[in-house]
GROMACS .gro file of C-alpha atoms in nm:
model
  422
    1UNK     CA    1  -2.311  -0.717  -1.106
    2UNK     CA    2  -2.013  -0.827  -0.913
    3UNK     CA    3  -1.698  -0.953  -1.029
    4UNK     CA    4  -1.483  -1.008  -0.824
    5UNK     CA    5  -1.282  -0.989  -0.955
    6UNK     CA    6  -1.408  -1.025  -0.795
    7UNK     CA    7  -1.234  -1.157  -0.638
    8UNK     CA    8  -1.022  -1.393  -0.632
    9UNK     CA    9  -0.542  -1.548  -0.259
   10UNK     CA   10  -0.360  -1.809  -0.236
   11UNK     CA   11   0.081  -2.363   0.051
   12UNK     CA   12   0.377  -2.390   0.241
   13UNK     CA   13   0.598  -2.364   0.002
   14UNK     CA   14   0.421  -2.214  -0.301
   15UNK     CA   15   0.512  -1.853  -0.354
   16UNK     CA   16   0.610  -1.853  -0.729
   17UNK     CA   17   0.481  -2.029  -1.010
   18UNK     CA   18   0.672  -2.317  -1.037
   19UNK     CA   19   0.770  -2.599  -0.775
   20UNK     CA   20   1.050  -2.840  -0.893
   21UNK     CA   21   1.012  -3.130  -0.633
   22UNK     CA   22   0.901  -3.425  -0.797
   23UNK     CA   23   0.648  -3.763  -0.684
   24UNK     CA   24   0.711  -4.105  -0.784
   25UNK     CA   25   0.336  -4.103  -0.975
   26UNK     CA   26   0.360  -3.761  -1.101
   27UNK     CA   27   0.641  -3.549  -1.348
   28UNK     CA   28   0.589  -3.215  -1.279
   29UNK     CA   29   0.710  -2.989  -1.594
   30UNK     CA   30   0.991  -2.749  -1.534
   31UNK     CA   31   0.913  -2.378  -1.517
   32UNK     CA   32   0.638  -2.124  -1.435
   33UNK     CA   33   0.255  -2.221  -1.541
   34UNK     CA   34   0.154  -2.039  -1.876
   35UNK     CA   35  -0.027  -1.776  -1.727
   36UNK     CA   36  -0.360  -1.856  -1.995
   37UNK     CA   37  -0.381  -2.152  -1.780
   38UNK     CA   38  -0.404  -1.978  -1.462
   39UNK     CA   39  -0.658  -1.754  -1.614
   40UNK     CA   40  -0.873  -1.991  -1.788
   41UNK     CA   41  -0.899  -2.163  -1.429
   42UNK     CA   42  -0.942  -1.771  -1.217
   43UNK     CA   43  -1.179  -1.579  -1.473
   44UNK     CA   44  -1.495  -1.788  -1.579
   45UNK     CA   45  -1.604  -1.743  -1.179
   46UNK     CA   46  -1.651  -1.344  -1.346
   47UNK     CA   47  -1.898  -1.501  -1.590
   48UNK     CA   48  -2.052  -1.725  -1.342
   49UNK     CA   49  -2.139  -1.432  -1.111
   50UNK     CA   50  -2.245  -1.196  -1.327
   51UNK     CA   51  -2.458  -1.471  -1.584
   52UNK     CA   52  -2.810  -1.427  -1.342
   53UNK     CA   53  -2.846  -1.046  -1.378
   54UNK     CA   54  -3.066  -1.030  -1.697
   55UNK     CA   55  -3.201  -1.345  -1.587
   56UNK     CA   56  -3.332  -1.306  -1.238
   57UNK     CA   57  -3.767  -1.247  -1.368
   58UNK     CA   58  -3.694  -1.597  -1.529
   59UNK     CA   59  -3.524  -1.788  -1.259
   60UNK     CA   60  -3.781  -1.672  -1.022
   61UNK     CA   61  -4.048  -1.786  -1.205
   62UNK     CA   62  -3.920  -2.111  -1.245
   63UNK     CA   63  -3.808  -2.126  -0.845
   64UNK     CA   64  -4.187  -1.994  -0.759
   65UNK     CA   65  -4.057  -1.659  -0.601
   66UNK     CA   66  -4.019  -1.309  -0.614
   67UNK     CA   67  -3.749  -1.109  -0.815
   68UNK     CA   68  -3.605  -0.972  -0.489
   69UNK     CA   69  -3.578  -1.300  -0.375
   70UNK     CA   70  -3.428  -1.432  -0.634
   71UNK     CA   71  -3.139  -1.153  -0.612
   72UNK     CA   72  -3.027  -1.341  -0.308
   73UNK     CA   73  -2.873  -1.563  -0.587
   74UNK     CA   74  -2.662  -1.308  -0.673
   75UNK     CA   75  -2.612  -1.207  -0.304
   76UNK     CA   76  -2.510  -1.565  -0.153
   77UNK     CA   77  -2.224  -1.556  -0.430
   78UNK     CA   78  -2.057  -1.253  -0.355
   79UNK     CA   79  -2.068  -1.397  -0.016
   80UNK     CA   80  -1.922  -1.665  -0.042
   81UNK     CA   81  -1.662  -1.549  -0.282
   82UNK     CA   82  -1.559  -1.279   0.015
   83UNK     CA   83  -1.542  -1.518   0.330
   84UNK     CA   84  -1.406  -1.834   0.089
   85UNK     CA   85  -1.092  -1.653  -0.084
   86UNK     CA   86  -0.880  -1.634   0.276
   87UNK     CA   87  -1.022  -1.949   0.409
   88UNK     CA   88  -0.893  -2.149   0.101
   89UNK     CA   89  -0.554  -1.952   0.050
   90UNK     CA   90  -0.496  -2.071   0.449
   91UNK     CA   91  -0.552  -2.425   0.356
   92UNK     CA   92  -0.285  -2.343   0.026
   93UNK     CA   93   0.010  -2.162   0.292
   94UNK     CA   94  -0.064  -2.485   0.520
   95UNK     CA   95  -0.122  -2.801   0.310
   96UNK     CA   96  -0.018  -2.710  -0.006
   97UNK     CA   97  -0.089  -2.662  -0.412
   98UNK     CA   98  -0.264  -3.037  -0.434
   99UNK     CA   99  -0.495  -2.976  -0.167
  100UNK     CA  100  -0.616  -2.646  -0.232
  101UNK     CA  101  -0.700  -2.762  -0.621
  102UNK     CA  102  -0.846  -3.108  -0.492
  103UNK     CA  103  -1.108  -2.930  -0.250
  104UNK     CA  104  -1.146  -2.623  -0.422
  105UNK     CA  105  -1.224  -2.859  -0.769
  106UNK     CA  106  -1.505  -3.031  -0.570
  107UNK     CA  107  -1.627  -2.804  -0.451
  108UNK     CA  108  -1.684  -2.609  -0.784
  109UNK     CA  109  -1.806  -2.890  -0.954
  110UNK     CA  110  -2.061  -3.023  -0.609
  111UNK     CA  111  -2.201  -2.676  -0.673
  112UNK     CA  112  -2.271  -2.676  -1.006
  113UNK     CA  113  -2.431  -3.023  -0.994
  114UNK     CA  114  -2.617  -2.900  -0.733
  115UNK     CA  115  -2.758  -2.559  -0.904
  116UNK     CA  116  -2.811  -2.761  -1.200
  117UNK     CA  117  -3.065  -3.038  -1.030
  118UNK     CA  118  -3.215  -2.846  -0.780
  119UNK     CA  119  -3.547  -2.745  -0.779
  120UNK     CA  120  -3.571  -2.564  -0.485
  121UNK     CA  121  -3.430  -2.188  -0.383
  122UNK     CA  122  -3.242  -2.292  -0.054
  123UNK     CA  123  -3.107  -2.579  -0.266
  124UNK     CA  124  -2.965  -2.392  -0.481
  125UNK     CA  125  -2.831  -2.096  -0.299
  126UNK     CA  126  -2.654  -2.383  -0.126
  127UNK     CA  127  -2.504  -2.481  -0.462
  128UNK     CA  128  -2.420  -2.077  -0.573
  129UNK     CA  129  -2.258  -2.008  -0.241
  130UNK     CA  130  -2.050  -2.378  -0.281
  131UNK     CA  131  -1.977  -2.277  -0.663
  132UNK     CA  132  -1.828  -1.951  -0.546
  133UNK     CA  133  -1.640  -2.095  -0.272
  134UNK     CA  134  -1.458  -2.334  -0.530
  135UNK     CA  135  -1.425  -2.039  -0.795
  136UNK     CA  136  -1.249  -1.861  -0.501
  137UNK     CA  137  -1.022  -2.131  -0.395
  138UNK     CA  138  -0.888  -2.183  -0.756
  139UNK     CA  139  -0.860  -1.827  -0.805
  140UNK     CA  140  -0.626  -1.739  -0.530
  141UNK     CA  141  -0.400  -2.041  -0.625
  142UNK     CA  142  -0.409  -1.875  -1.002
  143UNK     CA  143  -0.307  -1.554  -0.829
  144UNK     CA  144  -0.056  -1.700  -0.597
  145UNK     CA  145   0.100  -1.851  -0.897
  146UNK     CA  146   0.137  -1.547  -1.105
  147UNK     CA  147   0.413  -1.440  -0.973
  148UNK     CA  148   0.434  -1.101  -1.137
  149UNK     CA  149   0.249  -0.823  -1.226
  150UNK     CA  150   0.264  -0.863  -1.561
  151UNK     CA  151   0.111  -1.192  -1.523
  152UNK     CA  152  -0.125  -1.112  -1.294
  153UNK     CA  153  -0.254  -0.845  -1.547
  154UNK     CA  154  -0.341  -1.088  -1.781
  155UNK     CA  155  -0.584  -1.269  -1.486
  156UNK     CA  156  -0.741  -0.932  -1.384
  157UNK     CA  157  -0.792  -0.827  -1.754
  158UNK     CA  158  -1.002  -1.156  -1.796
  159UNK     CA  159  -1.193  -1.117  -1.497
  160UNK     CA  160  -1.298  -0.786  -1.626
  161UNK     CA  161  -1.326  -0.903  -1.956
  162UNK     CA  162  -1.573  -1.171  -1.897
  163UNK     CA  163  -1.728  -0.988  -1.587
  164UNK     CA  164  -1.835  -0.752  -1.838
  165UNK     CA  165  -1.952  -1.055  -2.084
  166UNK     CA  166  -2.122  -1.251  -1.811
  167UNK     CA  167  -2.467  -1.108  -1.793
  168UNK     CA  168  -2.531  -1.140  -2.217
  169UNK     CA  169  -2.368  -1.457  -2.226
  170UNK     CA  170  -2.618  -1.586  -1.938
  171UNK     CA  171  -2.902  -1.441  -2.118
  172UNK     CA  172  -2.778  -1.626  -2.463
  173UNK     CA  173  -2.740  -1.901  -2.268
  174UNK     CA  174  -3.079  -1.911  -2.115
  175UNK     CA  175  -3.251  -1.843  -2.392
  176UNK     CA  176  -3.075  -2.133  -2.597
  177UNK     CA  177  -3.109  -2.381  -2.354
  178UNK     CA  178  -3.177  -2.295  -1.987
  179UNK     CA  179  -3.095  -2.057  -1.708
  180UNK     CA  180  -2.944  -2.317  -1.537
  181UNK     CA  181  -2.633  -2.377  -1.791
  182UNK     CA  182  -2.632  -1.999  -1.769
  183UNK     CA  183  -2.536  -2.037  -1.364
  184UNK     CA  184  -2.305  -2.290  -1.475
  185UNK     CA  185  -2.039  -2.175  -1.674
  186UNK     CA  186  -1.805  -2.117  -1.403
  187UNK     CA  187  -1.709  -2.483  -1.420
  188UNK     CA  188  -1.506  -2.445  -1.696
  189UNK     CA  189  -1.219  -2.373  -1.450
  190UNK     CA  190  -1.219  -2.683  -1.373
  191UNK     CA  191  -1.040  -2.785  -1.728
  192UNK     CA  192  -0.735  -2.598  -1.612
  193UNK     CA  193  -0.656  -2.762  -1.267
  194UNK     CA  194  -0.512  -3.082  -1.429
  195UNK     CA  195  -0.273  -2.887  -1.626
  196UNK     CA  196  -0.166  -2.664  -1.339
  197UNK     CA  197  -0.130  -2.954  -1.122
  198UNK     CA  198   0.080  -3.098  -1.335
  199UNK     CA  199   0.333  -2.753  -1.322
  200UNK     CA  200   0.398  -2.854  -0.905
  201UNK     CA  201   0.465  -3.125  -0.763
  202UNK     CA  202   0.298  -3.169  -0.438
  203UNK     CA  203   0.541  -2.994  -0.164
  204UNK     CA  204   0.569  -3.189   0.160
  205UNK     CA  205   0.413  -3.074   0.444
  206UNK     CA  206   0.617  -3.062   0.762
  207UNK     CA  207   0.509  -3.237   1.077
  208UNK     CA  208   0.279  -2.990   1.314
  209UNK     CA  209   0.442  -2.822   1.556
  210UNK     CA  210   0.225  -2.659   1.848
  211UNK     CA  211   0.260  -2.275   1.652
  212UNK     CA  212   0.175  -2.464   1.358
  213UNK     CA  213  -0.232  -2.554   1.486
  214UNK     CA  214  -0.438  -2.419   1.269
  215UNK     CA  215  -0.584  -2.103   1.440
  216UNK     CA  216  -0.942  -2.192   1.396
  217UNK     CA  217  -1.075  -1.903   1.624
  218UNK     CA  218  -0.869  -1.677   1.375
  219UNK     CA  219  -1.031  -1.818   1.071
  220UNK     CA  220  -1.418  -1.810   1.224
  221UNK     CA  221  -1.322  -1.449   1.367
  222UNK     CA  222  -1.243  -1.315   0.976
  223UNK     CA  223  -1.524  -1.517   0.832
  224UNK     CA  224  -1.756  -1.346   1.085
  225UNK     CA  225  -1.640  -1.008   0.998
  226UNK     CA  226  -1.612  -1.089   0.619
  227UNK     CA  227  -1.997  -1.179   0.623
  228UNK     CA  228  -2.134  -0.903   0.866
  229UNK     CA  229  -1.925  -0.675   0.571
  230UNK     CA  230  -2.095  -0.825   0.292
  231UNK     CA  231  -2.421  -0.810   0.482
  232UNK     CA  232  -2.365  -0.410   0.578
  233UNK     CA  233  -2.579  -0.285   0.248
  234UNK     CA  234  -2.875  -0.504   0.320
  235UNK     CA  235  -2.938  -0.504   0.741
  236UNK     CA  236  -2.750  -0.182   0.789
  237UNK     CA  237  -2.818  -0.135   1.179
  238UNK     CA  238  -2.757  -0.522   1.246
  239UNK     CA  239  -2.472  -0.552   1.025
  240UNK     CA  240  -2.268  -0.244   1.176
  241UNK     CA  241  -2.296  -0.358   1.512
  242UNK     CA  242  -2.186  -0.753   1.394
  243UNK     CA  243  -1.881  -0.621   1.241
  244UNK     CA  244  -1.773  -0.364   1.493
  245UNK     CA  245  -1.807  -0.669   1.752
  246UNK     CA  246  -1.623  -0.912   1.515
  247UNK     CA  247  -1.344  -0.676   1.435
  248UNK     CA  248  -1.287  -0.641   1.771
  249UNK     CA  249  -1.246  -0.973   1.878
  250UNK     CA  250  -1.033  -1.070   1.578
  251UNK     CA  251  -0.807  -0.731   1.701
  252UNK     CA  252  -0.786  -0.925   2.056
  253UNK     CA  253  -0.747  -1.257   1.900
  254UNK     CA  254  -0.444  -1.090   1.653
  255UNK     CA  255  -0.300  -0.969   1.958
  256UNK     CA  256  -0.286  -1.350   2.147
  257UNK     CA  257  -0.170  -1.530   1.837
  258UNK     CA  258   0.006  -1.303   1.586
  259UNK     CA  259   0.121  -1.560   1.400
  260UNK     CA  260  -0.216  -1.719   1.332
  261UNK     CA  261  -0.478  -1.707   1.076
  262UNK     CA  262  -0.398  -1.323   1.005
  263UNK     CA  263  -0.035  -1.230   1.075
  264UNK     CA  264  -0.021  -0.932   1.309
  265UNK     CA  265   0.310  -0.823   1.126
  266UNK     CA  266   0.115  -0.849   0.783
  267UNK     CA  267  -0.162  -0.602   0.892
  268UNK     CA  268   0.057  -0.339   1.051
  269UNK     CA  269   0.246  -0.306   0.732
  270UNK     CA  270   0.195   0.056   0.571
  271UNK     CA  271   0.246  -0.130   0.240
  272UNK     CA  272  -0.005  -0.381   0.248
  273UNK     CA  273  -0.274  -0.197   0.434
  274UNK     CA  274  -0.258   0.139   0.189
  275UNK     CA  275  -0.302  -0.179  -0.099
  276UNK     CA  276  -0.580  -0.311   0.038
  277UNK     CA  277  -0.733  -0.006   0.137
  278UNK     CA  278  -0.690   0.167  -0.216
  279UNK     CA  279  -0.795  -0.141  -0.403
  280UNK     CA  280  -1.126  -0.166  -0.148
  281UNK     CA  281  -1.191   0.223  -0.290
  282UNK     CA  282  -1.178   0.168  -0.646
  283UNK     CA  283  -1.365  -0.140  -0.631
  284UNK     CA  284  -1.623   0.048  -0.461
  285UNK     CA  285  -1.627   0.319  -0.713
  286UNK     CA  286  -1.614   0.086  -1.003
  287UNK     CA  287  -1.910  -0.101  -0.895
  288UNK     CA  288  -2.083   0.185  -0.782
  289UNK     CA  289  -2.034   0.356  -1.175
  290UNK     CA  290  -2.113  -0.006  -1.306
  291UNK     CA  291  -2.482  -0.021  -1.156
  292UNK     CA  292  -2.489   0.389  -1.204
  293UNK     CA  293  -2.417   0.498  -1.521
  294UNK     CA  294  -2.656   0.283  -1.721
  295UNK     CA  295  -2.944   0.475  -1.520
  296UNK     CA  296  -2.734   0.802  -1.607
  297UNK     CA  297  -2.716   0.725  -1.973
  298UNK     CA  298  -3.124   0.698  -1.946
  299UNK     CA  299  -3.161   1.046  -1.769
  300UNK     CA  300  -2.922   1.266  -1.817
  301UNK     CA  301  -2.870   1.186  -2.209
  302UNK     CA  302  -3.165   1.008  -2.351
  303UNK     CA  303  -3.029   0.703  -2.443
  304UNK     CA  304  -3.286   0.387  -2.481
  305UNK     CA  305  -3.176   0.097  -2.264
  306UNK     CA  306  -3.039  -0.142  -2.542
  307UNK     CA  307  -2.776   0.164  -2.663
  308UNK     CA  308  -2.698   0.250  -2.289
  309UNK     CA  309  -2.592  -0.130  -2.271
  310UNK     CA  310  -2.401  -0.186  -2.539
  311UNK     CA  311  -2.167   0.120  -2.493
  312UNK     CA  312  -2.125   0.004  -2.140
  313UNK     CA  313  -2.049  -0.358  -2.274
  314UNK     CA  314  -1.729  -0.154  -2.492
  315UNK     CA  315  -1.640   0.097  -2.207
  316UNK     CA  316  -1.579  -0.218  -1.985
  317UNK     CA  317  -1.427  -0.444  -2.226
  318UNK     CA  318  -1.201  -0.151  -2.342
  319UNK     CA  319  -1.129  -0.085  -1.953
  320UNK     CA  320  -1.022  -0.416  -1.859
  321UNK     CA  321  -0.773  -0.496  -2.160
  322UNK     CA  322  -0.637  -0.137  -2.122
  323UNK     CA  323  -0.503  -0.190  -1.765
  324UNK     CA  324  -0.324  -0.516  -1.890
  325UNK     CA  325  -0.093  -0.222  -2.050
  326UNK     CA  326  -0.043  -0.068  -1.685
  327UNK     CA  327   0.006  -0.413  -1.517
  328UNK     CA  328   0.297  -0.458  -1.798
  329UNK     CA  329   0.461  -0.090  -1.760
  330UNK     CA  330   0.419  -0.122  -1.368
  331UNK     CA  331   0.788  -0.290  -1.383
  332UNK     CA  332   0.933   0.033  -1.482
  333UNK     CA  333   0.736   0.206  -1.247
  334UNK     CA  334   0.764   0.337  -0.904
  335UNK     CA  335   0.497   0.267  -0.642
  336UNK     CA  336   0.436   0.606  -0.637
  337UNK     CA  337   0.372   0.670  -0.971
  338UNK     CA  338   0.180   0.365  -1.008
  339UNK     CA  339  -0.060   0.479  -0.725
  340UNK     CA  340  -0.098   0.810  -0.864
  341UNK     CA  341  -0.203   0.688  -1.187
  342UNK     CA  342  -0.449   0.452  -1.015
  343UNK     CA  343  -0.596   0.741  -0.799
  344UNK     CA  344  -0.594   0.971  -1.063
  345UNK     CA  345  -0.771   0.781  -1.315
  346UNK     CA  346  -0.998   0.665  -1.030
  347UNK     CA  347  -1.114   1.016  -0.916
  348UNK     CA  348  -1.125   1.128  -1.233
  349UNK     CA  349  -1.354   0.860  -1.350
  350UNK     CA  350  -1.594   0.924  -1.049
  351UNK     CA  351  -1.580   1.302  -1.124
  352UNK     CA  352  -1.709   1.267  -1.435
  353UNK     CA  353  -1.954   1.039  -1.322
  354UNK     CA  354  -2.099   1.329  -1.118
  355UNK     CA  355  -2.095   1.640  -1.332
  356UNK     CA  356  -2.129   1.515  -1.723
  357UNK     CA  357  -2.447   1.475  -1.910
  358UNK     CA  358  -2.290   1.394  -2.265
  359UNK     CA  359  -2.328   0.988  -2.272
  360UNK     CA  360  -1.940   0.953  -2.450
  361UNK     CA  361  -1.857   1.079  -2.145
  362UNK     CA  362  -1.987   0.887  -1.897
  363UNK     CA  363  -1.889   0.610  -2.105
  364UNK     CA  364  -1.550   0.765  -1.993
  365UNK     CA  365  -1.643   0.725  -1.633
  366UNK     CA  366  -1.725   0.386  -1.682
  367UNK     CA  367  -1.363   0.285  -1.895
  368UNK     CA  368  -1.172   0.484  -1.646
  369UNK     CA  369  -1.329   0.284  -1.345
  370UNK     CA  370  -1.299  -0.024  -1.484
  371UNK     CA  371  -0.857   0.017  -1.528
  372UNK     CA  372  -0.877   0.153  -1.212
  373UNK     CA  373  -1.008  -0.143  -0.994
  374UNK     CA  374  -0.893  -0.389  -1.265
  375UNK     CA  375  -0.540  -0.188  -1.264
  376UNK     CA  376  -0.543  -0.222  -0.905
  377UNK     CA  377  -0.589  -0.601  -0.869
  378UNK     CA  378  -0.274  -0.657  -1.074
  379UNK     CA  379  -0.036  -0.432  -0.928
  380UNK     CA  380  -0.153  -0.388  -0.621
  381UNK     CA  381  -0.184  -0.767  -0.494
  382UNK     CA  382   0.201  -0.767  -0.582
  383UNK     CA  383   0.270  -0.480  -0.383
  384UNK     CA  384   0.059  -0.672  -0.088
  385UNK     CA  385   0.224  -0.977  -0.142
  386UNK     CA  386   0.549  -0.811  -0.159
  387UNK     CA  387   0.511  -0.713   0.216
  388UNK     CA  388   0.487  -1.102   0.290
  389UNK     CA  389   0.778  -1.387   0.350
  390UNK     CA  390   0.731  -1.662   0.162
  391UNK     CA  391   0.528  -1.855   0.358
  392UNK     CA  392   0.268  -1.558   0.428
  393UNK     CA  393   0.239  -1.464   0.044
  394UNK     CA  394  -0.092  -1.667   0.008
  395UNK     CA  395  -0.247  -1.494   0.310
  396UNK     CA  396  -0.147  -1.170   0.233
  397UNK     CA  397  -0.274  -1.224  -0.155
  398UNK     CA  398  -0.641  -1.392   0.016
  399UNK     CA  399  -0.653  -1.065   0.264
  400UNK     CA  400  -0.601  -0.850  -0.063
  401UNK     CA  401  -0.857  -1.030  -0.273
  402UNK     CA  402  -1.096  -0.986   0.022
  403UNK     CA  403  -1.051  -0.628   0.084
  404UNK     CA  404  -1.134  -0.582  -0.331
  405UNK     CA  405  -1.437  -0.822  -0.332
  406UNK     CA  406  -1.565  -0.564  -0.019
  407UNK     CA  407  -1.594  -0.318  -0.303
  408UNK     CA  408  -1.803  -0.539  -0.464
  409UNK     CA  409  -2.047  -0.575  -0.190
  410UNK     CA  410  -2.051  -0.221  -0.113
  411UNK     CA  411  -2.047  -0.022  -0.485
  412UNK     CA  412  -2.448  -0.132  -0.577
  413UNK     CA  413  -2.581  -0.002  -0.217
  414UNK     CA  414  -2.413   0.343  -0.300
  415UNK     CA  415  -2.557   0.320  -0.675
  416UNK     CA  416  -2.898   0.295  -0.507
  417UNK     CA  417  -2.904   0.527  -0.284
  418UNK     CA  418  -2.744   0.800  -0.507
  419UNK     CA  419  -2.887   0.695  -0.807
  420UNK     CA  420  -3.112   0.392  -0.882
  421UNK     CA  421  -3.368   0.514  -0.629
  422UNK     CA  422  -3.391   0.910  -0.706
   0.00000   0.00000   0.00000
């Protein structure tokens, strides 16, 4: 499974989640989006990756190809959700709210059309990866308009919420009707983007200056190391020498342009890069425990495989509405003490993981990693963004977002090497 919370970043003048400047066509409403807005158009993506895991035999059958193959489904989405989420909150810092819902909306709904009428694999990997890429682009302008971490709590709880939902509700789906629906309920986003649109009115966008270009060599350098990342669990060998090649030219790149696609001053931040780092860990360890733990619950205490899933289902529903709380008390908190919680829940729940046998427990393992990474996506994007001026807030939320999808890409290669393949 991966969420992404995945995954989830964020123009010119949209930092907050209101804009007041109004069109002669359009009346924008006065004040800050209602944040179930912002979530209903950030968290069905959650469902929409996760829907083909209890599905894949069925799909493959019906594509003509092998199970393995067929996982590729699953693989070109996390892709795209990891190399899509800075690219589209750099087109939100340069051209603005409208924009980034206009292609981002087109692109969710091309893909969907597409998954839903192809016949062919290529075909529709082409429509997962586009799907993904519009899920992306609507979820960093859901998390650029947040605005707080209260707020933003409410969008991580749902992507963990309906993450955790996504592979029965696929398998309901595809039993009622077909597998395809199942891959498509992602575009329900879409009913959310006239609504926000109407919260902003479309901010101007000031004439190009030289500095202004946009630094395509910057963009193509990230997207290069973003996919030899996502790629790292699958061609090992290949894949480490890719990125080590891309991350230095995007380091020499950095160094030419530092104000370009990613802003030098924005990466040499303590604040931002501990963030990114520490959300990239317990994104790691959550998926790693997600794709463990059912496997656990088989060996070590002799649960069948429908009881191992259903406690799982309530240790990550429980999980992801319980760090809502933290996201809410993080106000009154001090980045210390908000870290510390993170970490130690985090460590804890990995700990556990290790050493019990009892199967409450490593349900405990499994709640505890869940707050953690979903904990982490609300509070710590803020204290990334925080590190940002206004018009670098996007970027630095789409660098963020990237960093915690990574975790996603790298959590079920450690499950199967530790675990799944013993």
């Amino acid at each position: 499974m991966t969420t992404t919370t995945t995954a989830a970043a964020a123009g010119t003048a949209v930092t907050t989640a209101a804009a007041t400047a109004a069109t002669p066509r359009t009346t924008p409403r006065v004040g800050p989006v209602p944040v179930l807005w912002l979530a209903l158009m950030a968290t069905p993506m959650a469902a929409g990756a996760n829907a083909p895991v209890l599905i894949l035999p069925e799909m493959a059958r019906s594509l003509g190809v092998s199970a393995s193959t067929a996982g590729w489904l699953v693989a070109s989405y996390a892709w795209a959700m990891a190399v899509a989420t800075p690219l589209l909150a750099g087109l939100l810092r340069r051209r603005g709210l409208r924009a980034a819902l206009r292609l981002a909306g087109a692109l969710l709904v091309g893909g969907t059309l597409l998954v839903a009428a192809s016949p062919w694999l290529p075909l529709t990997l082409a429509g997962r990866a586009t799907q993904a890429a519009g899920g992306a682009g609507l979820a960093a302008v859901a998390m650029s308009l947040a605005g707080s971490a209260r707020r933003m709590g409410v969008i991580s709880a749902g992507f963990g919420i309906l993450g955790a939902s996504g592979p029965l509700l696929g398998a309901q789906l595809s039993q009622a009707v077909s597998w395809r629906l199942s891959l498509s309920v992602s575009v329900l986003a879409i009913l959310a983007v006239p609504m926000v649109s109407r919260y902003a009115a479309a901010p101007a966008v000031p004439a190009a200056r030289p500095q202004d270009r946009f630094d395509a060599r910057g963009a193509a350098l990230l997207t290069a190391l973003a996919t030899a990342l996502v790629l790292l669990p699958h061609a090992p060998a290949a894949a480490l020498g890719s990125s080590a090649l891309a991350a230095t030219l995007l380091a020499l790149h950095v160094r030419r342009r530092p104000d370009g696609f990613v802003p030098a001053a924005l990466i040499r931040k303590p604040l931002f890069l501990g963030s990114a780092l520490l959300a990239l860990a317990l994104s790691g360890s959550y998926f790693t425990l997600l794709f463990s733990v059912p496997r656990l619950l088989t060996d070590r205490a002799g649960w069948d495989a429908a009881t191992a899933g259903t406690g799982q289902l309530v240790a990550l529903l429980t999980g992801s509405a319980l760090s809502w709380l933290l996201a809410t008390a993080s106000a009154r908190m001090s980045r210390a003490a908000v870290r510390a919680v993170l970490v130690g829940v985090g460590a804890s729940a990995a700990a556990i993981a290790v050493f019990a046998s009892w199967g409450p427990l490593l349900l405990v393992a499994t709640l505890g990693g869940t707050f953690a990474a979903t904990g982490s996506s609300a509070v710590l994007s803020m204290h990334a963004a925080s590190c940002a001026p206004d018009s670098q807030r996007p970027t630095a939320i789409g660098l963020f977002a990237l960093c915690y999808q990574l975790g996603g890409a790298f959590g079920p290669a450690i499950a199967a090497a530790l675990v799944l393949t013993a």
